[in-house]
C-alpha atoms as a PDB file:
ATOM      1  CA  MET A   1      -9.206 -20.688   1.670  1.00  0.00           C
ATOM      2  CA  ALA A   2      -6.932 -17.770   2.491  1.00  0.00           C
ATOM      3  CA  TYR A   3      -4.161 -20.126   3.620  1.00  0.00           C
ATOM      4  CA  THR A   4      -4.436 -22.108   0.407  1.00  0.00           C
ATOM      5  CA  ARG A   5      -4.148 -18.926  -1.622  1.00  0.00           C
ATOM      6  CA  GLY A   6      -1.119 -17.972   0.455  1.00  0.00           C
ATOM      7  CA  VAL A   7       0.600 -21.275  -0.353  1.00  0.00           C
ATOM      8  CA  PHE A   8      -0.072 -20.797  -4.055  1.00  0.00           C
ATOM      9  CA  ALA A   9       1.255 -17.226  -3.831  1.00  0.00           C
ATOM     10  CA  VAL A  10       4.503 -18.491  -2.303  1.00  0.00           C
ATOM     11  CA  LEU A  11       4.798 -21.069  -5.091  1.00  0.00           C
ATOM     12  CA  LEU A  12       4.209 -18.319  -7.622  1.00  0.00           C
ATOM     13  CA  LEU A  13       6.900 -16.105  -6.100  1.00  0.00           C
ATOM     14  CA  PHE A  14       9.503 -18.866  -5.937  1.00  0.00           C
ATOM     15  CA  GLY A  15       8.553 -19.988  -9.421  1.00  0.00           C
ATOM     16  CA  PHE A  16       9.016 -16.466 -10.711  1.00  0.00           C
ATOM     17  CA  LEU A  17      12.705 -16.762  -9.774  1.00  0.00           C
ATOM     18  CA  VAL A  18      13.059 -18.750 -13.009  1.00  0.00           C
ATOM     19  CA  ILE A  19      13.635 -15.376 -14.609  1.00  0.00           C
ATOM     20  CA  ALA A  20      17.271 -15.317 -13.371  1.00  0.00           C
ATOM     21  CA  PRO A  21      18.377 -18.490 -15.216  1.00  0.00           C
ATOM     22  CA  GLY A  22      16.253 -17.339 -18.160  1.00  0.00           C
ATOM     23  CA  ILE A  23      18.302 -14.153 -18.406  1.00  0.00           C
ATOM     24  CA  MET A  24      21.493 -16.209 -18.186  1.00  0.00           C
ATOM     25  CA  VAL A  25      20.386 -18.380 -21.103  1.00  0.00           C
ATOM     26  CA  LEU A  26      19.490 -15.293 -23.147  1.00  0.00           C
ATOM     27  CA  ASN A  27      23.007 -13.963 -22.522  1.00  0.00           C
ATOM     28  CA  GLY A  28      24.519 -17.109 -24.002  1.00  0.00           C
ATOM     29  CA  LYS A  29      25.441 -19.019 -20.839  1.00  0.00           C
ATOM     30  CA  ASN A  30      25.040 -22.771 -20.848  1.00  0.00           C
ATOM     31  CA  LEU A  31      23.369 -24.202 -17.768  1.00  0.00           C
ATOM     32  CA  ASP A  32      24.663 -27.404 -16.173  1.00  0.00           C
ATOM     33  CA  GLU A  33      22.394 -30.324 -15.307  1.00  0.00           C
ATOM     34  CA  PHE A  34      21.660 -29.110 -11.768  1.00  0.00           C
ATOM     35  CA  ALA A  35      20.695 -25.657 -13.033  1.00  0.00           C
ATOM     36  CA  LEU A  36      18.385 -27.168 -15.640  1.00  0.00           C
ATOM     37  CA  THR A  37      16.716 -29.271 -12.952  1.00  0.00           C
ATOM     38  CA  ALA A  38      16.255 -26.150 -10.833  1.00  0.00           C
ATOM     39  CA  VAL A  39      14.715 -24.335 -13.821  1.00  0.00           C
ATOM     40  CA  TYR A  40      12.217 -27.177 -14.335  1.00  0.00           C
ATOM     41  CA  VAL A  41      11.298 -27.156 -10.654  1.00  0.00           C
ATOM     42  CA  GLN A  42      10.850 -23.387 -10.717  1.00  0.00           C
ATOM     43  CA  LEU A  43       8.705 -23.574 -13.835  1.00  0.00           C
ATOM     44  CA  ALA A  44       6.553 -26.238 -12.177  1.00  0.00           C
ATOM     45  CA  MET A  45       6.197 -24.017  -9.107  1.00  0.00           C
ATOM     46  CA  LEU A  46       5.239 -21.058 -11.285  1.00  0.00           C
ATOM     47  CA  VAL A  47       2.597 -22.994 -13.202  1.00  0.00           C
ATOM     48  CA  THR A  48       1.229 -24.598 -10.010  1.00  0.00           C
ATOM     49  CA  GLY A  49       1.028 -21.220  -8.299  1.00  0.00           C
ATOM     50  CA  VAL A  50      -0.790 -19.580 -11.188  1.00  0.00           C
ATOM     51  CA  LEU A  51      -3.235 -22.418 -11.849  1.00  0.00           C
ATOM     52  CA  GLY A  52      -3.854 -23.300  -8.205  1.00  0.00           C
ATOM     53  CA  GLY A  53      -4.362 -19.698  -7.180  1.00  0.00           C
ATOM     54  CA  SER A  54      -6.763 -19.133 -10.056  1.00  0.00           C
ATOM     55  CA  LEU A  55      -8.744 -22.247  -9.170  1.00  0.00           C
ATOM     56  CA  THR A  56      -9.212 -21.074  -5.576  1.00  0.00           C
ATOM     57  CA  TYR A  57     -11.048 -18.050  -6.925  1.00  0.00           C
ATOM     58  CA  LEU A  58     -13.178 -20.136  -9.261  1.00  0.00           C
ATOM     59  CA  PHE A  59     -14.212 -22.866  -6.814  1.00  0.00           C
ATOM     60  CA  GLY A  60     -13.545 -21.364  -3.392  1.00  0.00           C
ATOM     61  CA  ARG A  61     -16.719 -19.315  -3.182  1.00  0.00           C
ATOM     62  CA  GLU A  62     -18.676 -18.999   0.029  1.00  0.00           C
ATOM     63  CA  SER A  63     -22.393 -19.647   0.155  1.00  0.00           C
ATOM     64  CA  PRO A  64     -24.806 -16.809  -0.660  1.00  0.00           C
ATOM     65  CA  ARG A  65     -26.065 -16.947   2.938  1.00  0.00           C
ATOM     66  CA  ASP A  66     -22.554 -16.454   4.361  1.00  0.00           C
ATOM     67  CA  ARG A  67     -21.920 -13.629   1.901  1.00  0.00           C
ATOM     68  CA  GLU A  68     -25.149 -11.895   2.918  1.00  0.00           C
ATOM     69  CA  ILE A  69     -24.336 -12.269   6.631  1.00  0.00           C
ATOM     70  CA  ARG A  70     -20.939 -10.661   6.105  1.00  0.00           C
ATOM     71  CA  LEU A  71     -22.439  -7.910   3.961  1.00  0.00           C
ATOM     72  CA  ARG A  72     -25.165  -7.032   6.481  1.00  0.00           C
ATOM     73  CA  CYS A  73     -22.835  -7.161   9.483  1.00  0.00           C
ATOM     74  CA  GLY A  74     -20.338  -5.037   7.561  1.00  0.00           C
ATOM     75  CA  GLU A  75     -22.932  -2.314   7.076  1.00  0.00           C
ATOM     76  CA  LEU A  76     -23.031  -1.756  10.810  1.00  0.00           C
ATOM     77  CA  LEU A  77     -19.530  -2.717  11.889  1.00  0.00           C
ATOM     78  CA  GLY A  78     -17.620  -1.262   8.965  1.00  0.00           C
ATOM     79  CA  VAL A  79     -15.832  -4.597   8.461  1.00  0.00           C
ATOM     80  CA  ALA A  80     -17.466  -7.462   6.584  1.00  0.00           C
ATOM     81  CA  ILE A  81     -17.082 -10.210   9.178  1.00  0.00           C
ATOM     82  CA  ASP A  82     -19.350 -12.855  10.626  1.00  0.00           C
ATOM     83  CA  PRO A  83     -19.173 -12.582  14.439  1.00  0.00           C
ATOM     84  CA  ALA A  84     -20.083 -16.280  14.697  1.00  0.00           C
ATOM     85  CA  ARG A  85     -16.780 -17.212  13.067  1.00  0.00           C
ATOM     86  CA  THR A  86     -14.614 -15.308  15.528  1.00  0.00           C
ATOM     87  CA  THR A  87     -13.324 -16.255  18.953  1.00  0.00           C
ATOM     88  CA  SER A  88     -15.582 -15.967  21.964  1.00  0.00           C
ATOM     89  CA  LYS A  89     -13.673 -12.934  23.225  1.00  0.00           C
ATOM     90  CA  ALA A  90     -13.858 -11.209  19.843  1.00  0.00           C
ATOM     91  CA  SER A  91     -17.597 -11.917  19.653  1.00  0.00           C
ATOM     92  CA  LYS A  92     -18.107 -10.147  22.984  1.00  0.00           C
ATOM     93  CA  LEU A  93     -16.130  -7.154  21.737  1.00  0.00           C
ATOM     94  CA  ILE A  94     -18.132  -7.075  18.501  1.00  0.00           C
ATOM     95  CA  ALA A  95     -21.407  -7.176  20.442  1.00  0.00           C
ATOM     96  CA  GLY A  96     -20.236  -4.232  22.544  1.00  0.00           C
ATOM     97  CA  ALA A  97     -19.145  -2.287  19.475  1.00  0.00           C
ATOM     98  CA  CYS A  98     -22.519  -2.992  17.891  1.00  0.00           C
ATOM     99  CA  ASP A  99     -24.357  -1.514  20.869  1.00  0.00           C
ATOM    100  CA  ASP A 100     -22.140   1.574  20.761  1.00  0.00           C
ATOM    101  CA  ALA A 101     -22.655   1.962  16.996  1.00  0.00           C
ATOM    102  CA  VAL A 102     -26.464   2.032  17.126  1.00  0.00           C
ATOM    103  CA  GLU A 103     -26.956   3.964  20.344  1.00  0.00           C
ATOM    104  CA  GLY A 104     -29.969   6.223  19.842  1.00  0.00           C
ATOM    105  CA  GLU A 105     -30.683   4.870  16.332  1.00  0.00           C
ATOM    106  CA  LYS A 106     -34.377   4.296  15.676  1.00  0.00           C
ATOM    107  CA  GLU A 107     -34.420   3.175  12.046  1.00  0.00           C
ATOM    108  CA  LEU A 108     -35.952  -0.312  11.720  1.00  0.00           C
ATOM    109  CA  ARG A 109     -33.342  -1.572   9.262  1.00  0.00           C
ATOM    110  CA  THR A 110     -30.470  -0.565  11.530  1.00  0.00           C
ATOM    111  CA  GLN A 111     -32.127  -2.251  14.502  1.00  0.00           C
ATOM    112  CA  MET A 112     -32.599  -5.426  12.467  1.00  0.00           C
ATOM    113  CA  ILE A 113     -28.933  -5.433  11.445  1.00  0.00           C
ATOM    114  CA  ARG A 114     -28.053  -4.882  15.097  1.00  0.00           C
ATOM    115  CA  GLY A 115     -30.145  -7.932  15.952  1.00  0.00           C
ATOM    116  CA  LEU A 116     -28.329  -9.933  13.291  1.00  0.00           C
ATOM    117  CA  VAL A 117     -24.904  -8.926  14.602  1.00  0.00           C
ATOM    118  CA  LEU A 118     -25.878  -9.725  18.188  1.00  0.00           C
ATOM    119  CA  THR A 119     -27.376 -13.073  17.158  1.00  0.00           C
ATOM    120  CA  ARG A 120     -24.231 -14.024  15.270  1.00  0.00           C
ATOM    121  CA  ALA A 121     -22.091 -12.829  18.197  1.00  0.00           C
ATOM    122  CA  MET A 122     -24.036 -15.135  20.522  1.00  0.00           C
ATOM    123  CA  ILE A 123     -23.163 -18.061  18.250  1.00  0.00           C
ATOM    124  CA  GLY A 124     -19.529 -16.988  18.488  1.00  0.00           C
ATOM    125  CA  GLN A 125     -19.832 -16.995  22.273  1.00  0.00           C
ATOM    126  CA  LYS A 126     -20.829 -20.675  22.152  1.00  0.00           C
ATOM    127  CA  PHE A 127     -24.547 -20.329  22.891  1.00  0.00           C
ATOM    128  CA  GLU A 128     -26.771 -23.057  21.441  1.00  0.00           C
ATOM    129  CA  ALA A 129     -26.410 -22.570  17.707  1.00  0.00           C
ATOM    130  CA  GLU A 130     -29.530 -24.177  16.236  1.00  0.00           C
ATOM    131  CA  PRO A 131     -32.135 -21.639  17.422  1.00  0.00           C
ATOM    132  CA  LEU A 132     -29.727 -18.783  16.739  1.00  0.00           C
ATOM    133  CA  GLU A 133     -29.141 -19.996  13.170  1.00  0.00           C
ATOM    134  CA  ALA A 134     -32.923 -20.072  12.695  1.00  0.00           C
ATOM    135  CA  ALA A 135     -33.139 -16.518  14.071  1.00  0.00           C
ATOM    136  CA  THR A 136     -30.365 -15.518  11.658  1.00  0.00           C
ATOM    137  CA  ASP A 137     -32.330 -16.898   8.708  1.00  0.00           C
ATOM    138  CA  GLU A 138     -35.437 -15.050   9.881  1.00  0.00           C
ATOM    139  CA  LEU A 139     -33.568 -11.754  10.213  1.00  0.00           C
ATOM    140  CA  LEU A 140     -31.958 -12.187   6.794  1.00  0.00           C
ATOM    141  CA  ALA A 141     -35.368 -12.837   5.248  1.00  0.00           C
ATOM    142  CA  LYS A 142     -36.828  -9.734   6.919  1.00  0.00           C
ATOM    143  CA  LEU A 143     -33.876  -7.614   5.809  1.00  0.00           C
ATOM    144  CA  SER A 144     -34.233  -8.872   2.239  1.00  0.00           C
ATOM    145  CA  GLN A 145     -37.941  -8.147   2.328  1.00  0.00           C
ATOM    146  CA  LEU A 146     -37.310  -4.695   3.744  1.00  0.00           C
ATOM    147  CA  ALA A 147     -34.735  -4.031   0.997  1.00  0.00           C
ATOM    148  CA  GLY A 148     -37.290  -5.171  -1.588  1.00  0.00           C
ATOM    149  CA  ASP A 149     -39.890  -2.758  -0.175  1.00  0.00           C
ATOM    150  CA  GLU A 150     -37.407   0.138  -0.283  1.00  0.00           C
ATOM    151  CA  GLY A 151     -36.099  -0.629  -3.797  1.00  0.00           C
END
């Protein structure tokens, strides 16, 4: 979705260049046929960029499960990422950073988040995904239950 938003942002920027011929018209200059065609194209780019970019925010939402995974992993890592959606090498680095981050930590919630990060990192390292996805769901349920007990 980020690439789509980037394309719409480029369209928006190029479309915004319509301001230059607009200023010319306000100063009393008459535009020839080519310039008018360029203005129409720029206006179309501007409208497409605005509408398309807005629609990516309305309909480009991730699932609640993915959002919760990123949120929980972000609590430990400091960056809201899903280790399963990174490269294998990055997943190994994330797993190592996770171990360093919780060294000596005894709180149950932190250990559960550590387990979630390591489970997701194993998916990123191309281990069999099905049992790891089930373990992810179990950890998310336990974390939600734990949050409900605390709140």
